[in-house]
Coordinates of C-alpha atoms and ligand atoms in Angstrom, one line a residue:
M6 CA 101.0 115.6 122.1
R7 CA 100.5 114.1 118.7
L8 CA 102.4 111.6 116.6
V9 CA 101.3 111.6 113.0
I10 CA 102.1 108.7 110.6
I11 CA 101.5 109.2 106.9
G12 CA 100.8 106.1 105.0
A13 CA 98.9 102.9 105.6
G14 CA 101.2 100.4 103.9
F15 CA 103.4 97.8 105.7
A16 CA 105.6 100.5 107.3
G17 CA 102.8 102.8 108.3
M18 CA 100.7 100.0 109.8
Y19 CA 103.6 98.7 111.9
A20 CA 104.6 102.3 112.9
A21 CA 101.1 102.8 114.3
L22 CA 101.1 99.4 116.0
S23 CA 104.5 99.8 117.6
A24 CA 103.9 103.4 118.7
A25 CA 100.6 102.3 120.3
R26 CA 102.4 99.4 121.9
L27 CA 105.0 101.7 123.6
R28 CA 102.3 104.2 124.7
D29 CA 100.5 101.2 126.3
I30 CA 103.6 99.9 128.0
Q31 CA 104.3 103.4 129.4
G32 CA 100.7 103.6 130.7
V33 CA 100.0 106.8 128.9
S34 CA 96.4 107.4 127.7
P35 CA 95.3 108.1 124.1
D36 CA 93.9 111.5 125.4
E37 CA 97.3 112.6 126.5
F38 CA 99.2 111.2 123.5
E39 CA 97.3 110.9 120.2
I40 CA 98.6 108.7 117.4
A41 CA 97.0 109.5 114.1
L42 CA 97.4 107.7 110.8
V43 CA 96.8 109.6 107.5
A44 CA 96.0 107.7 104.4
P45 CA 93.6 107.9 101.5
E46 CA 91.9 104.6 102.5
P47 CA 91.9 102.7 105.8
T48 CA 93.1 99.5 104.0
L49 CA 96.4 97.8 103.5
V50 CA 97.0 97.1 99.8
V51 CA 98.9 93.8 99.6
R52 CA 101.3 95.0 96.9
P53 CA 103.5 91.9 96.9
R54 CA 100.5 90.0 95.5
L55 CA 99.3 92.4 92.8
Y56 CA 100.7 90.1 90.0
E57 CA 98.0 87.5 90.9
P58 CA 94.5 87.2 89.4
K59 CA 91.6 88.9 91.2
P60 CA 93.7 91.8 92.4
E61 CA 90.5 93.6 93.7
T62 CA 90.5 91.1 96.6
L63 CA 94.1 91.9 97.6
T64 CA 93.5 94.4 100.3
A65 CA 93.0 94.1 104.1
P66 CA 90.9 96.3 106.2
L67 CA 92.7 98.3 108.9
L68 CA 90.0 100.4 110.6
D69 CA 89.1 97.8 113.2
V70 CA 92.6 97.1 114.2
L71 CA 93.4 100.9 114.4
K72 CA 90.3 101.3 116.6
A73 CA 91.3 98.4 118.8
I74 CA 94.7 100.1 119.6
D75 CA 93.3 103.6 119.8
V76 CA 94.9 105.0 116.7
V77 CA 92.9 107.8 115.0
Y78 CA 92.5 107.3 111.3
V79 CA 92.5 110.5 109.3
Q80 CA 91.2 110.0 105.8
G81 CA 93.0 111.9 103.0
S82 CA 96.2 112.4 101.2
A83 CA 99.0 114.5 102.8
E84 CA 99.7 117.2 100.2
T85 CA 102.1 119.5 101.9
I86 CA 104.3 119.3 105.0
D87 CA 105.7 122.4 106.8
T88 CA 108.5 121.0 108.9
K89 CA 109.1 124.5 110.5
S90 CA 105.5 124.8 111.9
R91 CA 105.2 121.0 112.2
S92 CA 102.0 120.8 110.3
L93 CA 100.4 119.0 107.3
Q94 CA 97.8 119.9 104.8
I95 CA 95.6 117.0 104.0
A96 CA 93.3 116.8 101.0
A97 CA 90.1 114.7 101.3
D98 CA 86.9 114.8 99.3
G99 CA 87.8 118.1 97.6
K100 CA 88.4 119.8 101.0
R101 CA 91.7 120.6 102.8
K102 CA 92.4 120.3 106.4
S103 CA 95.5 120.8 108.5
L104 CA 97.0 118.7 111.2
S105 CA 99.8 119.5 113.5
Y106 CA 102.3 117.1 114.9
D107 CA 105.0 116.8 117.5
R108 CA 106.6 113.8 115.8
L109 CA 106.0 112.8 112.2
V110 CA 106.6 109.4 110.6
V111 CA 106.8 109.5 106.8
A112 CA 105.7 106.0 105.5
T113 CA 104.4 107.0 102.1
G114 CA 106.0 104.1 100.3
S115 CA 106.9 103.9 96.7
R116 CA 105.5 103.9 93.2
L117 CA 106.5 102.7 89.8
F118 CA 108.7 105.0 87.9
R119 CA 107.4 105.4 84.3
P120 CA 110.1 106.9 82.1
N121 CA 109.3 109.1 79.2
I122 CA 109.2 106.3 76.6
P123 CA 107.0 106.9 73.6
G124 CA 103.6 105.2 74.1
L125 CA 104.3 104.0 77.6
A126 CA 101.7 106.2 79.3
E127 CA 99.0 105.1 76.7
H128 CA 99.8 101.5 76.2
G129 CA 101.7 100.3 79.3
F130 CA 100.1 98.3 82.1
S131 CA 101.6 97.5 85.5
V132 CA 101.1 95.6 88.7
D133 CA 102.3 98.4 91.0
S134 CA 99.2 99.8 92.6
L135 CA 95.8 98.3 93.2
D136 CA 94.2 100.4 90.4
D137 CA 97.0 99.4 88.0
A138 CA 96.6 95.7 88.8
V139 CA 92.8 95.9 88.4
A140 CA 93.1 97.7 85.1
L141 CA 95.5 95.0 83.8
D142 CA 93.2 92.2 85.0
K143 CA 90.2 93.9 83.3
H144 CA 92.3 94.2 80.1
L145 CA 93.3 90.5 80.2
H146 CA 89.7 89.5 80.6
G147 CA 88.8 91.8 77.7
L148 CA 91.2 89.9 75.4
A149 CA 88.8 87.0 75.4
K150 CA 86.4 89.0 73.2
R151 CA 89.1 89.9 70.7
P152 CA 90.2 87.8 67.7
A153 CA 93.2 85.5 68.4
M154 CA 95.6 87.5 66.2
N155 CA 97.8 90.6 66.4
G156 CA 99.6 89.5 69.5
R157 CA 96.4 89.0 71.5
D158 CA 98.0 86.0 73.3
T159 CA 101.4 87.7 73.8
V160 CA 102.4 89.6 76.9
V161 CA 105.7 91.6 77.1
V162 CA 107.0 92.3 80.5
A163 CA 109.6 95.1 80.7
G164 CA 112.0 94.5 83.5
G165 CA 113.5 91.2 84.6
G166 CA 113.8 92.0 88.3
F167 CA 111.7 90.4 91.1
T168 CA 108.4 92.0 90.1
G169 CA 108.8 91.4 86.3
I170 CA 109.7 87.7 86.9
E171 CA 106.7 87.1 89.2
A172 CA 104.3 88.9 86.8
A173 CA 105.7 86.9 83.8
T174 CA 105.8 83.5 85.3
E175 CA 102.2 83.8 86.5
M176 CA 101.0 85.0 83.1
P177 CA 100.9 81.8 81.0
T178 CA 98.4 80.2 83.5
R179 CA 96.5 83.4 83.9
L180 CA 96.1 83.8 80.2
R181 CA 95.1 80.2 79.7
D182 CA 92.4 80.6 82.5
I183 CA 91.0 83.5 80.5
L184 CA 91.5 82.5 76.9
G185 CA 91.2 78.7 77.1
K186 CA 93.6 76.0 78.0
D187 CA 94.6 75.3 74.4
V188 CA 95.7 78.8 73.6
K189 CA 99.3 79.2 72.7
T190 CA 100.5 82.0 74.9
R191 CA 103.7 83.9 74.5
V192 CA 105.3 85.8 77.4
I193 CA 108.5 87.6 76.9
I194 CA 110.6 89.4 79.5
V195 CA 112.7 92.3 78.2
E196 CA 115.7 93.1 80.4
R197 CA 118.3 95.8 79.8
N198 CA 121.0 93.9 81.6
S199 CA 122.7 90.9 80.1
A200 CA 121.3 88.6 82.8
I201 CA 117.9 87.9 84.1
A202 CA 117.3 89.0 87.8
P203 CA 120.3 91.3 87.8
D204 CA 120.1 91.9 91.6
M205 CA 120.0 88.2 92.4
G206 CA 123.5 87.3 91.5
A207 CA 124.8 84.2 89.8
G208 CA 123.9 81.6 92.5
P209 CA 120.2 81.4 92.2
R210 CA 120.0 82.4 88.5
P211 CA 120.0 78.8 87.1
V212 CA 116.9 78.1 89.2
I213 CA 115.1 81.1 87.6
E214 CA 116.3 80.3 84.1
N215 CA 115.0 76.7 84.5
A216 CA 111.7 78.0 85.8
L217 CA 111.3 80.4 82.8
R218 CA 112.0 77.5 80.4
K219 CA 109.5 75.3 82.3
V220 CA 106.6 77.7 82.2
G221 CA 107.5 78.9 78.7
V222 CA 108.6 82.4 79.3
E223 CA 111.1 83.8 76.7
T224 CA 113.6 86.5 77.5
R225 CA 115.3 89.3 75.5
L226 CA 118.4 90.3 77.4
G227 CA 120.6 93.3 76.8
A228 CA 117.8 95.2 75.2
G229 CA 115.4 97.8 76.5
V230 CA 111.9 98.8 75.4
A231 CA 112.3 101.8 73.1
S232 CA 108.7 102.5 72.3
L233 CA 105.1 101.1 72.6
D234 CA 102.2 101.5 70.3
A235 CA 98.8 99.8 69.8
S236 CA 100.6 96.9 67.9
G237 CA 103.1 96.1 70.6
V238 CA 106.7 97.1 71.5
T239 CA 109.8 98.0 69.7
L240 CA 113.1 97.1 71.4
S241 CA 116.4 99.1 71.4
S242 CA 117.7 96.2 69.3
G243 CA 115.2 97.1 66.6
E244 CA 113.1 94.0 67.2
H245 CA 109.3 94.6 67.1
I246 CA 107.1 92.3 69.2
E247 CA 103.4 92.2 68.4
A248 CA 101.6 92.2 71.8
E249 CA 98.3 93.5 73.0
T250 CA 99.6 93.5 76.6
V251 CA 102.8 95.2 77.8
I252 CA 103.5 95.3 81.5
W253 CA 106.0 97.9 82.8
A254 CA 108.0 96.5 85.8
A255 CA 111.3 98.4 85.5
G256 CA 112.1 100.9 88.2
I257 CA 110.6 102.2 91.4
R258 CA 110.8 105.5 93.3
A259 CA 109.8 106.8 96.7
A260 CA 106.4 108.5 96.7
P261 CA 106.7 112.2 95.9
L262 CA 105.9 113.5 99.4
T263 CA 109.5 112.7 100.5
A264 CA 110.7 115.6 98.3
Q265 CA 109.0 118.0 100.6
I266 CA 111.2 117.2 103.5
P267 CA 114.3 119.5 103.4
A268 CA 116.8 116.7 103.7
E269 CA 119.1 114.5 101.6
R270 CA 117.6 111.8 99.4
D271 CA 119.1 108.9 97.4
N272 CA 118.6 108.3 93.7
F273 CA 115.3 106.5 94.4
G274 CA 114.0 109.6 96.2
R275 CA 114.3 107.9 99.6
L276 CA 115.1 110.1 102.6
L277 CA 118.5 109.3 104.2
V278 CA 117.9 108.4 107.9
D279 CA 120.0 107.7 110.9
R280 CA 120.0 104.4 112.9
D281 CA 116.9 105.5 114.8
L282 CA 115.2 106.2 111.4
R283 CA 115.2 109.9 112.1
V284 CA 115.7 112.3 109.3
P285 CA 118.9 114.2 110.3
G286 CA 118.6 118.0 110.5
V287 CA 114.8 118.0 110.4
Q288 CA 113.3 118.3 113.9
G289 CA 110.7 115.7 114.8
V290 CA 110.6 113.8 111.5
F291 CA 111.2 110.1 111.0
A292 CA 111.0 108.2 107.6
T293 CA 110.5 104.5 107.1
G294 CA 109.7 101.7 104.7
D295 CA 110.2 102.4 101.0
A296 CA 110.4 106.1 101.8
A297 CA 113.7 105.8 103.7
R298 CA 117.2 104.6 103.0
A299 CA 118.5 103.0 106.2
A300 CA 121.5 100.9 107.2
C301 CA 120.3 97.6 108.5
D302 CA 123.5 96.3 109.9
D303 CA 127.1 97.3 110.5
D304 CA 128.3 95.3 107.5
G305 CA 127.3 97.9 104.9
N306 CA 123.9 96.5 103.9
Y307 CA 121.0 98.9 103.4
A308 CA 117.3 98.1 103.6
L309 CA 115.7 97.3 100.2
M310 CA 112.4 98.6 99.0
S311 CA 110.7 95.4 100.2
C312 CA 107.8 94.5 102.4
Q313 CA 110.2 92.5 104.6
H314 CA 112.2 95.6 105.4
A315 CA 109.2 98.0 105.4
T316 CA 107.4 96.1 108.1
R317 CA 110.3 96.0 110.5
M318 CA 111.5 99.5 109.7
G319 CA 107.9 100.7 110.4
A320 CA 107.9 99.1 113.8
F321 CA 111.2 100.8 114.7
A322 CA 110.2 104.2 113.4
G323 CA 106.9 104.2 115.3
N324 CA 108.5 103.0 118.4
N325 CA 111.3 105.6 118.2
A326 CA 109.0 108.5 117.4
A327 CA 106.8 107.6 120.3
A328 CA 109.8 107.0 122.5
E329 CA 111.0 110.6 122.0
L330 CA 107.6 111.9 123.0
L331 CA 107.4 109.6 126.0
G332 CA 110.9 110.4 127.1
V333 CA 112.2 106.8 126.9
A334 CA 115.2 105.4 125.0
T335 CA 115.0 104.8 121.3
R336 CA 116.1 101.6 119.7
P337 CA 118.4 101.6 116.7
Y338 CA 116.9 99.8 113.7
H339 CA 118.8 96.6 112.7
Q340 CA 117.8 93.7 110.5
K341 CA 120.4 91.1 110.0
A342 CA 118.3 88.4 108.5
Y343 CA 117.4 88.8 104.8
V344 CA 115.6 86.3 102.7
T345 CA 114.0 86.4 99.2
C346 CA 111.1 84.3 98.1
L347 CA 110.4 84.6 94.5
D348 CA 107.2 83.2 92.9
L349 CA 107.9 81.3 89.7
G350 CA 104.3 80.4 88.6
D351 CA 103.8 76.8 87.8
A352 CA 107.5 76.2 88.4
G353 CA 107.1 76.8 92.1
A354 CA 109.2 79.3 93.9
L355 CA 112.8 80.1 94.9
F356 CA 113.8 80.8 98.5
T357 CA 117.2 82.2 99.3
R358 CA 118.8 83.3 102.6
G359 CA 121.3 86.0 103.3
W360 CA 122.7 88.9 101.2
E361 CA 124.8 86.4 99.3
R362 CA 121.4 84.7 98.4
K363 CA 122.1 81.1 99.2
V364 CA 119.5 78.9 97.6
E365 CA 117.6 77.2 100.5
M366 CA 114.4 75.9 98.8
V367 CA 113.1 75.5 95.3
G368 CA 110.0 74.2 93.5
D369 CA 106.9 73.2 95.5
V370 CA 108.5 73.4 98.9
A371 CA 109.5 77.0 98.3
K372 CA 106.0 77.7 96.8
K373 CA 104.4 76.6 100.1
T374 CA 106.5 79.1 102.0
K375 CA 105.7 81.8 99.4
Q376 CA 102.0 81.1 99.8
E377 CA 102.3 81.3 103.6
I378 CA 104.2 84.6 103.4
N379 CA 101.7 86.1 100.9
T380 CA 98.5 84.9 102.6
V381 CA 99.4 85.0 106.3
W382 CA 102.6 86.7 107.4
I383 CA 102.2 90.0 105.6
Y384 CA 98.5 90.6 106.6
P385 CA 97.6 92.9 109.5
P386 CA 97.1 91.3 112.9
K387 CA 93.6 90.6 114.1
A388 CA 91.7 93.5 115.6
E389 CA 92.3 92.3 119.2
R390 CA 94.1 94.9 121.3
A391 CA 96.6 92.8 123.3
A392 CA 97.5 90.5 120.4
A393 CA 97.8 93.4 117.9
L394 CA 100.1 95.4 120.3
A395 CA 102.2 92.4 121.1
S396 CA 102.7 91.7 117.3
A397 CA 104.6 95.0 117.0
D398 CA 107.6 94.5 119.3
P399 CA 110.2 96.0 116.9
E400 CA 112.8 93.4 118.0
R401 CA 110.4 90.6 116.9
V402 CA 108.8 92.0 113.7
T403 CA 110.0 90.1 110.6
N404 CA 112.7 88.3 112.5
L405 CA 113.2 85.6 109.9
Ligands
LIG6 C1 104.0 93.4 92.3 C2 104.9 93.6 93.5 C3 105.5 92.5 94.1 C4 106.3 92.6 95.3 N1 106.8 91.5 95.8 C5 107.5 91.7 97.0 C6 108.0 90.5 97.7 O1 107.8 89.4 97.2 N2 108.6 90.7 98.8 C7 108.8 91.9 99.4 O2 109.4 92.0 100.5 N3 108.3 93.0 98.8 C8 107.7 92.9 97.6 N4 107.2 94.1 97.0 C9 107.6 95.4 97.5 C10 106.6 95.8 98.7 O3 105.3 95.7 98.2 C11 107.0 97.2 99.1 O4 108.3 97.3 99.4 C12 106.1 97.6 100.3 O5 104.8 97.7 99.9 C13 106.6 98.9 101.0 O6 105.8 99.2 102.1 P1 105.6 100.7 102.5 O7 104.7 100.6 103.7 O8 106.9 101.4 102.6 O9 104.9 101.4 101.2 P2 103.5 101.1 100.5 O10 103.1 99.7 100.6 O11 103.7 101.6 99.1 O12 102.5 102.0 101.3 C14 102.5 103.4 101.2 C15 101.2 103.9 101.8 O13 101.4 105.3 101.9 C16 100.2 105.9 101.3 N5 100.5 107.2 100.8 C17 101.4 107.6 99.8 N6 101.5 108.9 99.7 C18 100.6 109.4 100.6 C19 100.2 110.8 100.9 N7 100.7 111.8 100.3 N8 99.3 110.9 101.9 C20 98.8 109.9 102.6 N9 99.1 108.6 102.3 C21 100.0 108.4 101.3 C22 99.7 104.9 100.3 O14 98.3 105.1 100.0 C23 99.9 103.6 101.1 O15 98.9 103.4 102.1 C24 106.4 93.9 95.8 C25 105.8 95.0 95.2 C26 105.0 94.9 94.1 C27 104.4 96.1 93.5

């Protein structure tokens, strides 16, 4: 029998680890029960850090850890899924191969949604994927060779949510490191809503507003980006901002593969799943991480498209898909604890707890936690079999 996991992000990695853990606990050999992980590269892209400098360093190898837990890595991109015959078509190096499954875990994550705004495709940068972040970094370094005029030192960030704020607050230092410490940088967040960080609620907002003031990030609220061209952006308010760098950070969608599963999806393209993270009505298919919309408690809260949720959801999906094949009980996914830790550049960070987002830490103390999350917690476990398997007990993963 074979369990196939598509995706090597936080959810896919933990799905593989927890499925292998349960197989090990049940004393079943990898010859009898194969676990295969399909992804274009055997690396974890540390997406939550892609707003940082040196993005090319923000990956972690997975091959050794997969080998240590007897998970087969299949290189390629899943192109089509046939849920009736339970098989995938995978494209790799210009060739196609097929792979059958008894259980499938869709962990294909998400990607930035780029609306059809004039000039966005040609002039917009982002920090969404590794390639995007590397392209932005290269562009920022290239600015040093250009004359200090025409908005060279100005960066517009479209979107005042978590990603936009992290990218913007990091930017003044990043620009000064590249262009010289005396350069007068201008960083502007454009947010359609009337308040910055619309999802954060009113409680923590003053901390963010103070931080923006401290690091010198301006905002334009209640206005959207209407168009981009080589000179900068024009806002829906009519204002034109000269900027050589525009970062799009407004909107995210589940990766397109979810559309191939004949099941219900939400507005973000996420597959609706039951408490075991199974896709109802489609035999043998589970969805997890940013590819799934799952209830995480009985109080009406749903998992967000976040690393924090993806990691734990991955562990439950892998465990449950394996449990069905091994004939043992599944475990309903639940995730009561929810925290946010928002990087605020030189102004430190903001740490909140609970869905009501109670501020628990700010400034340097919160920044230490952010650094620990971003450099330790979210990285794969070491390639040591026992420790790696133990790290994937679904009840313990991301139990904050
Ligand atoms: C700049 C930025 C900052 C962020 N900050 C935070 C933060 O502070 N805290 C937080 O919790 N979250 C944060 N996030 C969100 C977090 O990164 C995502 O929620 C998380 O990566 C989701 O994990 P995932 O495994 O579901 O998907 P992903 O990490 O997107 O991984 C998806 C995997 O699927 C693979 N894949 C996709 N399609 C296919 C296919 N057809 N075939 C084979 N493989 C495929 C991809 O190559 C990848 O390996 C941030 C994201 C960004 C971009």
